[in-house]
Each structure stands twice: as structure tokens, then as C-alpha cells.
CSV table of C-alpha atoms and ligand atoms in Angstrom, one decimal:
chain,number,residue,atom,x,y,z
A,1,MET,CA,6.8,9.4,-23.6
A,2,HIS,CA,4.5,7.3,-22.7
A,3,SER,CA,2.1,6.2,-24.8
A,4,VAL,CA,-0.7,2.9,-25.3
A,5,ASN,CA,-0.3,0.0,-27.6
A,6,HIS,CA,-3.3,-0.9,-28.8
A,7,ALA,CA,-1.0,-3.9,-30.8
A,8,LYS,CA,-0.8,-5.8,-27.6
A,9,ASN,CA,-3.8,-6.5,-25.4
A,10,ILE,CA,-3.2,-7.7,-21.6
A,11,VAL,CA,-6.3,-8.4,-20.8
A,12,GLU,CA,-8.6,-9.2,-23.5
A,13,VAL,CA,-12.4,-10.1,-22.7
A,14,LYS,CA,-14.8,-12.1,-25.0
A,15,ASP,CA,-18.7,-12.4,-25.0
A,16,VAL,CA,-18.1,-13.3,-20.9
A,17,SER,CA,-21.2,-13.5,-18.8
A,18,PHE,CA,-22.4,-15.1,-15.4
A,19,SER,CA,-24.8,-15.9,-13.5
A,20,TYR,CA,-25.0,-16.4,-9.3
A,21,GLY,CA,-27.2,-19.3,-9.7
A,22,SER,CA,-29.8,-18.1,-11.3
A,23,VAL,CA,-29.7,-14.4,-11.3
A,24,SER,CA,-27.9,-13.1,-14.4
A,25,VAL,CA,-25.0,-10.7,-13.7
A,26,LEU,CA,-22.9,-10.3,-16.6
A,27,GLU,CA,-23.8,-10.7,-20.6
A,28,ASN,CA,-22.0,-10.7,-23.3
A,29,ILE,CA,-19.2,-8.5,-22.2
A,30,ARG,CA,-17.1,-8.2,-24.2
A,31,PHE,CA,-13.6,-5.5,-24.8
A,32,ASP,CA,-9.8,-5.3,-24.9
A,33,VAL,CA,-7.3,-3.4,-22.4
A,34,HIS,CA,-3.7,-2.7,-24.4
A,35,GLU,CA,-0.5,-2.8,-23.0
A,36,GLY,CA,0.3,1.2,-21.4
A,37,ASP,CA,-4.1,1.7,-20.7
A,38,TYR,CA,-5.3,2.9,-18.0
A,39,LEU,CA,-9.3,1.9,-18.0
A,40,GLY,CA,-12.1,3.2,-14.9
A,41,VAL,CA,-15.3,0.3,-15.5
A,42,VAL,CA,-17.8,2.2,-14.0
A,43,GLY,CA,-21.8,1.7,-12.4
A,44,PRO,CA,-24.0,1.3,-11.1
A,45,ASN,CA,-24.4,-0.3,-7.8
A,46,GLY,CA,-25.0,-4.3,-8.2
A,47,ALA,CA,-24.6,-3.9,-12.4
A,48,GLY,CA,-21.2,-6.6,-12.2
A,49,LYS,CA,-18.8,-4.1,-11.9
A,50,THR,CA,-16.1,-6.4,-9.2
A,51,THR,CA,-17.7,-9.7,-10.2
A,52,LEU,CA,-16.2,-8.6,-13.6
A,53,LEU,CA,-13.6,-8.1,-11.9
A,54,LYS,CA,-13.1,-11.0,-10.4
A,55,ILE,CA,-13.6,-13.6,-13.6
A,56,MET,CA,-10.6,-11.4,-15.4
A,57,LEU,CA,-8.4,-11.7,-12.4
A,58,GLY,CA,-9.6,-15.3,-12.4
A,59,LEU,CA,-11.1,-16.5,-9.1
A,60,LEU,CA,-15.4,-16.4,-10.7
A,61,GLU,CA,-15.9,-18.6,-14.0
A,62,PRO,CA,-17.6,-17.3,-16.0
A,63,LYS,CA,-20.9,-19.1,-17.6
A,64,SER,CA,-20.4,-18.8,-20.8
A,65,GLY,CA,-17.8,-16.5,-22.8
A,66,SER,CA,-14.0,-16.9,-22.2
A,67,VAL,CA,-10.8,-14.2,-20.9
A,68,SER,CA,-6.6,-14.3,-22.2
A,69,LEU,CA,-4.4,-12.8,-19.8
A,70,PHE,CA,-1.1,-11.6,-22.2
A,71,GLY,CA,-2.7,-13.0,-25.0
A,72,THR,CA,-2.5,-16.6,-22.9
A,73,PRO,CA,-5.9,-18.6,-22.4
A,74,LEU,CA,-7.2,-18.5,-18.9
A,75,ALA,CA,-6.5,-21.4,-17.7
A,76,GLU,CA,-3.8,-21.6,-19.1
A,77,PHE,CA,-2.1,-18.7,-17.5
A,78,THR,CA,0.5,-18.8,-15.4
A,79,ASP,CA,2.2,-16.4,-14.6
A,80,TRP,CA,0.1,-14.3,-11.9
A,81,HIS,CA,3.3,-12.4,-10.8
A,82,LYS,CA,3.0,-9.8,-13.7
A,83,ILE,CA,-1.1,-8.9,-12.3
A,84,GLY,CA,-1.2,-6.9,-9.2
A,85,TYR,CA,-4.8,-6.9,-7.3
A,86,VAL,CA,-5.5,-4.5,-5.0
A,87,PRO,CA,-9.1,-5.7,-3.6
A,88,GLN,CA,-11.6,-3.5,-2.2
A,89,LYS,CA,-11.9,-3.1,2.4
A,90,ALA,CA,-8.0,-4.0,2.2
A,91,THR,CA,-7.5,-2.0,4.4
A,92,SER,CA,-9.4,-4.0,7.6
A,93,PHE,CA,-6.4,-4.4,9.8
A,94,ASP,CA,-7.6,-3.9,13.3
A,95,SER,CA,-4.7,-1.7,14.7
A,96,GLY,CA,-2.9,-5.3,16.3
A,97,PHE,CA,-2.0,-6.5,13.1
A,98,PRO,CA,0.9,-8.0,14.0
A,99,ALA,CA,2.8,-6.1,11.0
A,100,SER,CA,4.9,-3.7,10.2
A,101,VAL,CA,4.6,-1.6,5.9
A,102,TYR,CA,8.6,-3.6,4.9
A,103,ASP,CA,7.1,-6.6,6.0
A,104,VAL,CA,4.0,-7.0,4.4
A,105,VAL,CA,5.7,-5.2,1.0
A,106,MET,CA,8.6,-8.4,2.1
A,107,MET,CA,5.1,-10.9,2.0
A,108,GLY,CA,4.9,-9.0,-2.2
A,109,ARG,CA,8.5,-9.8,-2.7
A,110,TYR,CA,8.1,-13.8,-1.9
A,111,SER,CA,4.7,-14.1,-3.5
A,112,ARG,CA,6.8,-13.3,-6.7
A,113,ARG,CA,9.5,-15.4,-5.7
A,114,GLY,CA,8.1,-18.5,-3.3
A,115,LEU,CA,7.5,-18.9,0.1
A,116,GLY,CA,10.6,-20.2,1.9
A,117,CYS,CA,13.2,-17.4,-0.4
A,118,ARG,CA,16.3,-16.2,1.1
A,119,ILE,CA,15.8,-11.8,1.3
A,120,THR,CA,17.9,-11.1,-1.3
A,121,ALA,CA,19.9,-7.9,-0.8
A,122,GLY,CA,17.6,-7.4,-4.4
A,123,ASP,CA,14.3,-7.9,-2.6
A,124,ARG,CA,15.4,-5.2,0.4
A,125,ALA,CA,17.1,-2.7,-2.9
A,126,LEU,CA,13.1,-2.8,-4.3
A,127,VAL,CA,10.9,-2.3,-1.0
A,128,GLU,CA,12.8,0.1,-0.3
A,129,LYS,CA,12.1,1.8,-3.7
A,130,VAL,CA,8.6,0.8,-4.3
A,131,LEU,CA,8.3,1.6,-0.8
A,132,THR,CA,9.8,5.7,-1.8
A,133,GLN,CA,7.5,5.3,-5.0
A,134,VAL,CA,4.5,6.0,-2.4
A,135,GLY,CA,5.6,7.6,0.1
A,136,MET,CA,5.5,6.1,2.6
A,137,TRP,CA,9.4,5.3,4.0
A,138,GLU,CA,10.0,7.0,6.6
A,139,TYR,CA,6.8,4.4,7.9
A,140,LYS,CA,8.2,1.2,7.8
A,141,ASN,CA,9.2,0.8,11.0
A,142,ARG,CA,5.8,0.8,12.3
A,143,LEU,CA,2.2,-1.0,12.4
A,144,ILE,CA,0.3,-1.7,9.7
A,145,GLY,CA,-2.8,-1.4,11.1
A,146,SER,CA,-1.6,1.7,12.8
A,147,LEU,CA,-1.9,3.8,9.9
A,148,SER,CA,-4.7,5.6,8.2
A,149,GLY,CA,-6.8,3.8,5.3
A,150,GLY,CA,-5.5,5.9,2.6
A,151,GLN,CA,-1.6,4.8,3.9
A,152,GLN,CA,-2.7,1.7,4.8
A,153,GLN,CA,-3.9,1.5,0.8
A,154,ARG,CA,-0.5,2.9,-0.2
A,155,VAL,CA,1.3,0.1,0.9
A,156,PHE,CA,-0.7,-2.1,-0.7
A,157,ILE,CA,-0.1,-0.8,-4.0
A,158,ALA,CA,3.6,-0.9,-2.8
A,159,ARG,CA,2.7,-4.9,-1.7
A,160,ALA,CA,1.0,-5.1,-5.6
A,161,LEU,CA,3.9,-3.2,-7.3
A,162,ALA,CA,6.8,-5.4,-4.6
A,163,THR,CA,5.5,-8.7,-7.2
A,164,GLU,CA,7.1,-5.7,-10.5
A,165,PRO,CA,3.8,-6.0,-12.3
A,166,GLU,CA,3.2,-5.7,-15.8
A,167,ILE,CA,-0.8,-4.7,-14.8
A,168,ILE,CA,-1.9,-3.6,-11.8
A,169,PHE,CA,-6.7,-4.0,-11.1
A,170,LEU,CA,-7.7,-1.8,-8.4
A,171,ASP,CA,-11.8,-2.4,-7.0
A,172,GLU,CA,-12.9,1.1,-4.8
A,173,PRO,CA,-9.4,2.0,-4.0
A,174,THR,CA,-10.8,5.6,-1.9
A,175,THR,CA,-13.3,3.7,-0.8
A,176,GLY,CA,-12.6,5.3,3.4
A,177,ILE,CA,-10.3,7.7,1.7
A,178,ASP,CA,-10.4,11.3,2.9
A,179,GLN,CA,-10.2,13.7,0.1
A,180,LYS,CA,-6.4,15.3,-0.1
A,181,MET,CA,-5.4,11.0,0.5
A,182,HIS,CA,-7.7,10.4,-2.1
A,183,ASP,CA,-6.1,13.0,-4.6
A,184,GLU,CA,-2.8,11.7,-3.7
A,185,PHE,CA,-4.1,8.2,-4.3
A,186,TYR,CA,-5.1,9.5,-8.1
A,187,ASP,CA,-1.2,11.2,-8.5
A,188,LEU,CA,0.1,8.3,-7.7
A,189,LEU,CA,-1.7,6.0,-10.0
A,190,ARG,CA,-1.3,8.6,-12.6
A,191,ALA,CA,2.1,8.5,-12.0
A,192,LEU,CA,2.8,4.8,-12.5
A,193,ASN,CA,0.9,4.8,-15.1
A,194,ARG,CA,2.4,7.5,-17.1
A,195,GLU,CA,5.9,7.8,-16.0
A,196,ASN,CA,6.2,3.6,-15.1
A,197,GLY,CA,3.4,2.5,-17.9
A,198,LEU,CA,2.3,0.2,-15.7
A,199,THR,CA,-2.0,-1.0,-17.5
A,200,LEU,CA,-4.8,0.0,-15.0
A,201,VAL,CA,-7.7,-1.8,-14.3
A,202,LEU,CA,-9.6,0.7,-12.1
A,203,ILE,CA,-13.0,0.7,-10.8
A,204,SER,CA,-14.5,3.2,-9.6
A,205,HIS,CA,-17.9,4.4,-8.1
A,206,ASP,CA,-16.0,8.8,-8.8
A,207,ILE,CA,-17.3,9.4,-12.6
A,208,GLU,CA,-15.3,12.9,-11.3
A,209,LYS,CA,-12.1,11.3,-10.8
A,210,VAL,CA,-12.0,8.1,-13.2
A,211,THR,CA,-13.5,10.5,-16.4
A,212,GLU,CA,-10.3,13.1,-15.0
A,213,GLU,CA,-7.7,10.8,-14.4
A,214,ALA,CA,-8.5,6.9,-17.2
A,215,MET,CA,-7.6,7.2,-20.8
A,216,HIS,CA,-11.0,4.5,-21.7
A,217,ILE,CA,-14.0,4.2,-19.0
A,218,ALA,CA,-15.5,1.2,-19.1
A,219,CYS,CA,-19.5,1.2,-18.6
A,220,ILE,CA,-21.0,-2.0,-16.6
A,221,ASP,CA,-23.9,-2.1,-15.8
A,222,ARG,CA,-25.1,-6.0,-16.5
A,223,THR,CA,-24.1,-5.5,-20.6
A,224,LEU,CA,-20.9,-3.1,-21.5
A,225,VAL,CA,-22.7,-0.3,-21.6
A,226,CYS,CA,-19.8,1.7,-23.4
A,227,HIS,CA,-16.4,2.0,-24.0
A,228,THR,CA,-14.9,4.6,-25.5
A,229,SER,CA,-13.2,7.6,-24.1
A,230,PRO,CA,-13.6,9.5,-20.9
A,231,GLU,CA,-15.1,12.9,-23.4
A,232,GLU,CA,-17.9,10.4,-25.0
A,233,PHE,CA,-18.3,9.5,-22.1
A,234,LEU,CA,-18.9,12.1,-20.4
A,235,LYS,CA,-21.0,13.3,-23.9
A,236,GLU,CA,-23.6,10.0,-24.8
A,237,SER,CA,-24.0,10.2,-20.4
A,238,ALA,CA,-25.0,14.0,-20.9
A,239,SER,CA,-27.4,12.2,-23.5
A,240,LYS,CA,-28.3,9.0,-23.3
A,241,ASN,CA,-29.1,9.8,-18.7
A,242,LEU,CA,-26.3,7.1,-19.1
A,243,GLY,CA,-25.9,6.4,-16.5
A,244,GLY,CA,-24.1,8.8,-15.0
A,245,GLU,CA,-25.6,10.8,-13.1
A,246,LYS,CA,-27.1,7.5,-11.7
A,247,VAL,CA,-24.1,6.3,-10.7
A,248,LYS,CA,-22.2,9.3,-9.6
A,249,ILE,CA,-25.0,10.4,-6.5
A,250,ILE,CA,-25.1,5.9,-5.6
A,251,THR,CA,-22.2,5.2,-2.7
A,252,PRO,CA,-20.4,2.1,-2.7
A,253,HIS,CA,-22.0,-0.1,-0.8
A,254,ARG,CA,-20.5,-3.3,0.7
A,255,HIS,CA,-22.6,-7.3,0.6
A,256,ASN,CA,-20.4,-9.7,2.5
A,257,HIS,CA,-18.5,-12.3,-0.1
B,1,LIG,P1,-21.4,-4.3,-8.5
B,1,LIG,O1,-19.4,-4.3,-8.6
B,1,LIG,O2,-21.8,-3.1,-9.7
B,1,LIG,O3,-21.5,-3.1,-7.6
B,1,LIG,P2,-20.7,-6.9,-8.1
B,1,LIG,O4,-20.8,-7.5,-9.0
B,1,LIG,O5,-20.7,-6.8,-7.1
B,1,LIG,O6,-21.6,-4.9,-8.8
B,1,LIG,O7,-21.6,-7.0,-7.8
B,1,LIG,C1,-23.6,-7.9,-9.4
B,1,LIG,C2,-24.9,-8.4,-8.9
B,1,LIG,O8,-24.3,-9.4,-8.0
B,1,LIG,C3,-24.8,-7.3,-7.7
B,1,LIG,O9,-26.5,-7.5,-7.9
B,1,LIG,C4,-24.9,-8.6,-6.0
B,1,LIG,O10,-25.9,-7.5,-5.2
B,1,LIG,C5,-24.3,-9.7,-7.2
B,1,LIG,N1,-23.8,-10.8,-6.1
B,1,LIG,C6,-22.3,-10.4,-5.8
B,1,LIG,N2,-22.3,-11.5,-5.1
B,1,LIG,C7,-22.5,-12.1,-4.1
B,1,LIG,C8,-22.8,-13.6,-4.8
B,1,LIG,N3,-21.5,-14.2,-3.8
B,1,LIG,N4,-24.1,-14.5,-4.7
B,1,LIG,C9,-25.1,-13.9,-4.6
B,1,LIG,N5,-24.6,-12.6,-5.7
B,1,LIG,C10,-23.2,-12.2,-5.8
């Protein structure tokens, strides 16, 4: 039976503020993600969600405040194999990109064990296991660029899983994916969380789906508007018009960074 271990913080975000130049984008964001949690990060376009994710991953440095991963401040954190990241628009390979599905997932093993390492039977078995888990083993010899967006996104999850992470961060992973694939994708995330105990942090504009799937919701709009259960979030956003409706009608934007 899966449960969240509230005694163990996988991510601690402490009073994080950030600005691009003089433009303040995040102010005093503070929350924790516990082991086994499934956190949905929601908020309007331009609210700072991707920026916050990049700060949690150490890709951007906060102006003030700090982040710890697995109890270690980011500056001292070295266990990057524990962290999986599926970025926005991971699905932009063109059809000629010369790597098979199998190769792409094996790259996850290299990042786990270091380039130049010898591939072992254990690596091969793990690649088979994670590709089977995401339902893509039969596509192993296909070129990554020849797959649909939803199939590619599954392969990227498999690559993240191949590093044997304890937490996966996903940034709007279902953008551009059709409805059926979309539902299957959420089913996969649910299984990884509820059955395998993997901790998930998912940015999504799909309030309806994310409040059905996640265990907690963090609503960001420059500040942390709320960090609560999906039920409370829906209640609060209905009574205060906090962002639920606002978010729902906005389609994901694109910017070049
Ligand atoms: P969200 O993910 O919630 O849509 P972002 O974190 O992408 O929000 O962006 C927050 C704000 O920061 C937006 O106003 C966006 O235009 C701005 N922004 C994002 N990236 C950059 C950048 N590299 N340089 C300057 N401004 C940026």
C-alpha cells in the first residue's frame, strides 16, 4: 500500500525569490515535497512555474532563499541520478534524428553510470524493463523521430526511469498530445507514483486532470497562492476565484528559452 512519508522531505523550497533582470518573477515561495508525494504545480501562464522548476533542479539560482534536495542544499548536492527531469517540448525530434528508442533510453544508463562505461546485461535488462513499463518495448528499434508526440513522451519517461530516479519533475508533459494518449500518460504517472512509490512534481495547465491525479496542489502566481489538497484547492479557487477558472481557459504559451 502506497503512502506519503511526511517525515522525509525530498524537496525543500525555502523562501525562494527570483527575478529576470529587474522583473520579479517569484516571491518568497516556500513548500516541501515529501517522499511518495505527487505534487501538481498549477497557475496562469507566466506565473513562474517553469522558473521555479529550474530553480529546484539547480539550473537557475534563486535571488534569495534556498532549495534542498534529499536534505542536502543544492550547492552540495551530487546525487543527480536520483532526479529525473522531463522538460517541456522534449518531443521535438525530427523524423531523421538518428537514434532508436532503445538508444535514447540507454542514454539514461550512461548518465547514471558515466560515459565510457561498458554496457552490462543489467543495463540491458533495465532498459527492457522501463520500456515495457511505459508500453514502448515493441517500438525499441524505431527511430525516435518517427513516433507520435505521446509515444516520444513515454520514451522520455523511460529514459528518466533508466537513471533509477527517486523523483521525476515533469514540465507540461502532455502539451501537443491527443486525448487518448493524454489519459494513458496520466495513468502511467499514477502507476509510477502509487505502485512504485516514485515522487512526482508535475507542472500542468490541465486543472481538471491534475486535481484528479495529484495528491497535493501548489498554485503559483508569482507568490505561492496555496499549497493544499486537490479538494481544498478546488474549493478555494471556486470561492475566491484563485486561478482555477483563470488557468483552465489559458492554453500553454511558448517562449524561447
Ligand atoms: P510559467 O511556466 O508559469 O508559464 P515562466 O517561469 O516560464 O512561467 O515565466 C515567468 C515569467 O518570466 C514570464 O513573465 C516569462 O515571460 C518570464 N521569463 C521566462 N523566462 C525568461 C527569460 N529567460 N528571460 C526573461 N524573462 C523570462
